[in-house]
Every structure is written in C-alpha cells, then in structure tokens.
Coordinates of C-alpha atoms in Angstrom, one line a residue:
M567 CA 30.8 1.5 -3.7
T568 CA 31.6 4.4 -1.3
A569 CA 29.4 5.6 1.4
A570 CA 28.9 8.9 -0.3
K571 CA 27.7 7.2 -3.5
R572 CA 25.4 4.9 -1.5
L573 CA 23.9 8.0 0.2
E574 CA 23.4 9.7 -3.2
D575 CA 21.7 6.6 -4.6
L576 CA 19.5 6.4 -1.5
A577 CA 18.6 10.1 -1.8
I578 CA 17.5 9.5 -5.4
S579 CA 15.6 6.4 -4.6
Y580 CA 13.8 8.2 -1.7
A581 CA 12.9 11.1 -3.9
K582 CA 11.4 8.7 -6.5
N583 CA 9.5 7.0 -3.7
R584 CA 8.1 10.3 -2.5
A585 CA 7.1 11.2 -6.0
E586 CA 5.3 7.8 -6.3
L587 CA 3.5 8.4 -3.0
M588 CA 2.4 11.9 -4.3
E589 CA 1.1 10.4 -7.5
N590 CA -0.8 7.7 -5.6
S591 CA -2.4 10.3 -3.3
K592 CA -3.4 12.3 -6.3
A593 CA -4.9 9.2 -8.0
I594 CA -6.9 8.5 -4.8
R595 CA -8.2 12.1 -4.7
D596 CA -9.1 11.9 -8.4
L597 CA -11.0 8.7 -7.9
H598 CA -13.0 10.3 -5.1
N599 CA -13.7 13.3 -7.4
D600 CA -14.7 11.0 -10.3
V601 CA -17.4 9.2 -8.3
D602 CA -18.5 12.5 -6.6
A603 CA -18.4 10.7 -3.2
Y604 CA -16.1 9.4 -0.5
I605 CA -15.3 5.7 -1.2
D606 CA -15.5 4.2 2.3
M607 CA -13.5 0.9 2.4
K608 CA -14.1 0.4 6.1
P609 CA -17.2 -1.8 5.6
F610 CA -15.2 -4.2 3.4
R611 CA -12.5 -4.5 6.1
D612 CA -15.0 -5.0 8.9
R613 CA -17.0 -7.6 6.9
F614 CA -13.8 -9.4 5.8
Y615 CA -12.7 -9.7 9.4
Q616 CA -16.1 -11.0 10.6
G617 CA -15.2 -14.1 8.6
E618 CA -18.7 -15.1 7.7
W619 CA -17.3 -16.5 4.5
L620 CA -14.8 -18.8 6.2
D621 CA -15.1 -22.5 6.9
D622 CA -15.2 -23.4 10.6
E623 CA -11.5 -24.0 11.0
A624 CA -10.1 -21.7 8.4
V625 CA -7.5 -19.1 9.3
L626 CA -8.1 -15.5 8.5
R627 CA -5.2 -13.7 6.8
W628 CA -5.3 -10.2 5.4
N629 CA -3.9 -10.2 1.9
G630 CA -4.7 -6.6 0.9
W631 CA -7.6 -4.5 -0.1
L632 CA -8.1 -6.0 -3.5
Y633 CA -8.2 -9.5 -2.1
A634 CA -10.9 -8.5 0.4
V635 CA -13.0 -6.8 -2.2
E636 CA -12.8 -9.7 -4.6
V637 CA -13.6 -12.3 -1.9
L638 CA -16.6 -10.3 -0.7
Y639 CA -17.9 -9.7 -4.2
I640 CA -17.6 -13.5 -4.9
L641 CA -19.4 -14.2 -1.6
D642 CA -22.3 -11.9 -2.6
D643 CA -22.3 -13.5 -6.1
K644 CA -21.9 -10.1 -7.7
P645 CA -19.8 -9.3 -10.7
L646 CA -16.8 -7.1 -10.1
D647 CA -16.1 -4.8 -13.1
E648 CA -12.7 -3.7 -14.0
D649 CA -13.7 0.0 -13.5
D650 CA -15.6 -0.6 -10.2
A651 CA -14.8 2.3 -7.8
Y652 CA -14.2 -0.1 -4.9
R653 CA -11.8 -2.3 -6.9
S654 CA -9.9 0.8 -8.2
M655 CA -9.6 2.1 -4.7
A656 CA -8.4 -1.2 -3.4
I657 CA -5.7 -1.3 -6.0
L658 CA -4.6 2.2 -5.1
L659 CA -4.6 1.4 -1.4
D660 CA -2.5 -1.7 -1.9
E661 CA -0.1 0.3 -4.1
R662 CA 0.1 2.9 -1.3
K663 CA 1.1 0.3 1.2
A664 CA 3.8 -1.1 -1.0
I665 CA 5.2 2.4 -1.6
K666 CA 5.3 3.0 2.1
Q667 CA 7.1 -0.3 2.7
R668 CA 9.7 0.6 0.2
A669 CA 10.2 4.0 1.9
N670 CA 10.7 2.2 5.2
A671 CA 13.4 -0.1 3.7
L672 CA 15.1 3.0 2.3
K673 CA 15.0 4.7 5.7
S674 CA 16.5 1.5 7.3
R675 CA 19.4 1.5 4.8
L676 CA 20.0 5.2 5.4
R677 CA 20.1 4.5 9.2
Q678 CA 22.6 1.7 8.6
I679 CA 24.9 3.9 6.5
G680 CA 24.6 6.7 9.1
N681 CA 25.7 4.3 11.9
K682 CA 28.7 3.2 9.9
L683 CA 29.7 6.8 9.2
L684 CA 29.3 7.6 12.9
K685 CA 31.6 4.7 13.8
A686 CA 34.1 5.8 11.2
T687 CA 34.3 9.3 12.6
A688 CA 34.5 8.3 16.3

C-alpha cells in the first residue's frame, strides 16, 4: 500500500472518529437535557477513590465510569436500572474515552507516515 493510500485511509478514519466524537457529545448534552439537570459524576469518582469498599490490602484500579458506578451501587445495596441517568452517563463517558484513544492512535500513525515522507524527500 502506498503512502498516499495510507494517508487517504487515515483521513477517512479520522473523519469517522471525529463524527463519533460529535455524536457522543450530542448524546451527553441530550442526556443532560432529558434529566433537566447537570449529571455530576465527580462524587462517584471521589468516593470510588476513597476506597471504603476495598479490603485492607486490595489494590485500587480505575476500570472506567461504568465500573465505578456499578461498584458503588452494589456497595449501597441499591438497584441500578438500565435507564438510570448515572449509568447512562457512565457509558457515554467510557465511550468518549475510547473514541479519544482511537483518535490518538490515528494521530500517531499519521505522524509515522509523515516522518517516512520527510525522510524520503530529504
């Protein structure tokens, strides 16, 4: 595959990635509008990192927003509905992180191709 074709494929992939990010941002805004309030996830993160739910020698590892929300709901012995606003927001935030990670991988590949092209023209 030629460098030009790889660049074209990367440009298409990056455009799709940006479209996914825009859709995710819109879904987050729509969720805020649906509940008529700002969904503050900070208390979940803070409480998760306090580690009150851990055993004495357990290691704390962040596994995403959905994991944190589920763990804390279990700790509080509360049911977590499929349409719970915090659960929905956690899913969207985890998706957002994955989208941004894919964008970073695309940027890295673009940089590598650019470096090869620079060497070829030098």
